[in-house]
Coordinates of C-alpha atoms in Angstrom, one line a residue:
X5 CA 13.5 -3.7 5.8
X6 CA 10.5 -6.0 5.4
X7 CA 7.6 -6.4 3.0
X8 CA 3.9 -7.2 3.6
X9 CA 1.4 -8.2 0.9
X10 CA -1.8 -10.1 0.6
X11 CA -2.4 -11.1 -3.1
X12 CA -0.4 -14.3 -3.7
X13 CA 0.4 -13.5 -7.4
X14 CA 1.5 -10.0 -6.6
X15 CA 3.3 -11.2 -3.5
X16 CA 5.6 -13.4 -5.6
X17 CA 6.4 -10.8 -8.2
X18 CA 6.9 -7.9 -5.9
X19 CA 8.7 -9.9 -3.2
X20 CA 11.1 -11.2 -5.9
X21 CA 11.8 -7.7 -7.1
X22 CA 12.6 -6.4 -3.6
X23 CA 14.8 -9.5 -2.8
X24 CA 16.8 -8.7 -6.0
X25 CA 17.4 -5.2 -4.6
X26 CA 18.8 -6.6 -1.3
X27 CA 15.8 -6.3 0.9
X28 CA 15.0 -8.8 3.7
X29 CA 11.5 -9.8 2.7
X30 CA 8.6 -11.2 4.8
X31 CA 6.2 -12.5 2.3
X32 CA 2.6 -13.1 3.6
X33 CA -0.8 -13.5 2.1
X34 CA -4.4 -14.3 3.0
X35 CA -3.9 -13.1 6.6
X36 CA -6.6 -13.1 9.2
X37 CA -7.0 -10.1 11.5
X38 CA -5.1 -11.9 14.2
X39 CA -2.3 -12.9 11.9
X40 CA -2.1 -9.5 10.4
X41 CA -1.8 -7.8 13.8
X42 CA 0.9 -10.3 14.8
X43 CA 2.9 -9.6 11.6
X44 CA 2.7 -5.9 12.0
X45 CA 3.8 -6.1 15.6
X46 CA 6.9 -8.0 14.6
X47 CA 7.5 -5.7 11.7
X48 CA 7.3 -2.6 13.9
X49 CA 9.7 -4.2 16.4
X50 CA 12.3 -4.8 13.7
X51 CA 12.0 -1.5 11.8
X52 CA 14.3 0.6 14.1
X53 CA 17.2 -1.7 13.2
X54 CA 17.0 -0.8 9.5
X55 CA 17.6 2.3 7.4
X56 CA 14.6 1.5 5.1
X57 CA 11.2 0.0 6.0
X58 CA 8.7 -0.7 3.3
X59 CA 5.2 -2.2 3.6
X60 CA 3.6 -3.3 0.3
X61 CA -0.1 -4.3 0.6
X62 CA -2.2 -5.7 -2.2
X63 CA -5.8 -6.4 -1.3
X64 CA -8.9 -4.5 -0.3
X65 CA -9.1 -1.2 1.6
X66 CA -12.0 1.0 2.6
X67 CA -12.7 4.5 3.8
X68 CA -15.3 4.9 6.5
X69 CA -16.1 8.3 8.0
X70 CA -12.8 9.7 6.9
X71 CA -10.6 6.8 8.2
X72 CA -8.9 4.3 6.0
X73 CA -8.8 0.6 6.8
X74 CA -7.1 -2.4 5.3
X75 CA -9.3 -5.5 5.3
X76 CA -8.1 -8.9 6.4
X77 CA -9.2 -12.2 4.8
X78 CA -11.7 -13.1 7.6
X79 CA -13.6 -9.8 7.7
X80 CA -17.3 -9.9 7.2
X81 CA -18.2 -6.2 7.5
X82 CA -21.9 -6.6 7.6
X83 CA -22.2 -3.0 8.8
X84 CA -20.0 0.1 8.8
X85 CA -19.9 0.0 12.6
X86 CA -18.0 -3.3 12.5
X87 CA -15.0 -1.9 10.7
X88 CA -13.2 -1.0 13.9
X89 CA -13.5 -4.6 15.1
X90 CA -12.7 -6.4 11.8
X91 CA -10.1 -4.3 9.9
X92 CA -6.8 -2.5 10.5
X93 CA -6.6 1.3 10.4
X94 CA -4.1 2.6 8.0
X95 CA -2.6 4.8 10.8
X96 CA -1.5 1.6 12.5
X97 CA 0.4 0.5 9.4
X98 CA 2.1 3.9 9.2
X99 CA 3.2 3.7 12.8
X100 CA 5.1 0.5 12.1
X101 CA 7.5 2.0 9.6
X102 CA 8.3 5.1 11.6
X103 CA 11.2 3.5 13.4
X104 CA 13.4 3.2 10.3
X105 CA 16.2 5.6 10.0
X106 CA 15.9 6.9 6.5
X107 CA 13.0 5.7 4.2
X108 CA 9.7 4.9 5.8
X109 CA 7.2 3.9 3.1
X110 CA 3.8 2.2 2.7
X111 CA 2.7 1.2 -0.8
X112 CA -1.0 0.4 -1.2
X113 CA -2.5 -1.4 -4.1
X114 CA -5.7 -1.3 -2.1
X115 CA -8.0 1.1 -3.8
X116 CA -10.0 -1.5 -5.7
X117 CA -13.8 -1.8 -5.8
X118 CA -14.9 -2.7 -2.3
X119 CA -17.0 -5.9 -2.2
X120 CA -18.4 -5.0 1.2
X121 CA -19.6 -1.4 0.3
X122 CA -23.2 -2.2 -0.6
X123 CA -23.9 -4.3 2.5
X124 CA -22.1 -1.8 4.8
X125 CA -24.0 1.2 3.4
X126 CA -27.3 -0.6 3.6
X127 CA -26.9 -1.3 7.3
X128 CA -25.5 2.0 8.3
X129 CA -27.4 5.2 9.2
X130 CA -24.6 7.3 10.6
X131 CA -21.2 6.5 9.2
X132 CA -20.4 7.3 5.5
X133 CA -18.7 4.6 3.4
X134 CA -16.4 6.1 0.8
X135 CA -15.3 5.1 -2.7
X136 CA -11.6 4.2 -2.7
X137 CA -9.4 5.5 0.1
X138 CA -9.4 9.0 1.7
X139 CA -6.4 11.4 1.5
X140 CA -3.8 11.1 4.2
X141 CA -1.2 13.5 5.6
X142 CA 1.5 11.3 7.1
X143 CA 4.1 12.9 9.3
X144 CA 7.7 11.9 10.4
X145 CA 9.1 11.5 6.9
X146 CA 6.7 8.7 6.0
X147 CA 5.8 8.4 2.3
X148 CA 2.5 6.7 1.3
X149 CA 1.8 5.6 -2.3
X150 CA -1.7 4.8 -3.4
X151 CA -2.4 2.8 -6.6
X152 CA -5.2 5.3 -7.2
X153 CA -5.6 8.8 -5.7
X154 CA -8.1 9.5 -2.9
X155 CA -11.7 8.9 -3.9
X156 CA -10.7 6.9 -7.0
X157 CA -11.0 3.1 -7.6
X158 CA -8.1 1.1 -9.1
X159 CA -8.4 -1.4 -11.9
X160 CA -7.3 -5.0 -11.6
X161 CA -6.0 -5.2 -15.2
X162 CA -6.1 -8.0 -17.7
X163 CA -2.9 -9.9 -16.7
X164 CA -1.5 -11.4 -13.5
X165 CA -0.6 -8.0 -12.1
X166 CA -2.7 -4.8 -11.7
X167 CA -1.6 -1.8 -13.8
X168 CA -0.1 -0.3 -10.7
X169 CA 1.8 -3.4 -9.7
X170 CA 3.1 -3.9 -13.2
X171 CA 4.3 -0.3 -13.5
X172 CA 6.0 -0.5 -10.1
X173 CA 7.8 -3.7 -11.1
X174 CA 8.9 -2.1 -14.4
X175 CA 10.6 0.7 -12.6
X176 CA 11.8 -0.6 -9.2
X177 CA 15.1 -2.0 -10.6
X178 CA 15.8 0.9 -12.9
X179 CA 19.3 2.1 -12.0
X180 CA 19.7 5.7 -10.9
X181 CA 16.0 6.4 -10.6
X182 CA 15.4 8.6 -7.5
X183 CA 12.4 7.5 -5.6
X184 CA 10.2 10.5 -6.3
X185 CA 10.9 10.2 -10.0
X186 CA 10.2 6.5 -9.8
X187 CA 6.6 7.1 -8.6
X188 CA 6.1 9.8 -11.2
X189 CA 7.0 7.3 -13.9
X190 CA 4.6 4.8 -12.2
X191 CA 1.9 7.4 -12.3
X192 CA 2.4 8.1 -16.0
X193 CA 2.4 4.4 -16.9
X194 CA -0.8 3.7 -15.1
X195 CA -2.6 6.7 -16.5
X196 CA -1.5 5.6 -20.0
X197 CA -2.6 2.0 -19.5
X198 CA -6.0 2.9 -18.0
X199 CA -6.8 5.7 -20.5
X200 CA -6.5 8.3 -17.7
X201 CA -9.1 6.6 -15.5
X202 CA -6.6 5.7 -12.8
X203 CA -4.0 8.0 -11.3
X204 CA -1.6 6.8 -8.6
X205 CA -0.7 9.4 -6.0
X206 CA 1.9 9.8 -3.2
X207 CA 1.3 11.5 0.1
X208 CA 3.8 12.8 2.6
X209 CA 7.4 14.1 2.1
X210 CA 10.9 12.8 2.4
X211 CA 14.0 14.5 3.8
X212 CA 16.4 16.4 1.5
X213 CA 18.4 13.3 0.5
X214 CA 18.3 11.4 -2.8
X215 CA 17.0 7.9 -2.3
X216 CA 17.3 5.0 -4.8
X217 CA 16.0 1.5 -4.7
X218 CA 18.9 0.8 -7.2
X219 CA 21.8 3.3 -7.5
X220 CA 23.3 4.1 -10.8
X221 CA 25.9 1.7 -12.0
X222 CA 24.5 -1.2 -9.9

């Protein structure tokens, strides 16, 4: 499996955690649109050779007219009509993990306050620009984890890592923690750290098989 991320500090911490769990990690940050497309293409080509494929993205995301997009470093987004040309639809990310045999997962710490939203809204007359990301309904056994549920904005936190990233790091290596319970614990930690203002959420469903990032006794 591989790993994608944008924020350098988060990349180092999350990548190190996944490496310690035995993942093959591709660690990237500050990607332009062209570079991001190339990385995703390579990732999607490799995914069918693995049981697990996980994409972790830390950066900015946006919902425009019901569609979620991840924003590369060179996007300008002076109007909402430019989003199709300058950003990557979330559906494209989901399609890249679908080839894996067991776990197909996308983790998004991308629900932060969007720096483009005021400019986009001011220059748009037909396309709505949302707050946070929109709800998704992934198919094919794909699980999507948001750092903040649909329509909510995530907090950056006071330390190096966001509340979501820190909670994820705290539980990823916990032995014998089934993946659904792991994200329930992440949810509770983030709600506690943010005074209930931020609630992570997972979308999609997994097959009837217990899955662990770290099995009990390891």
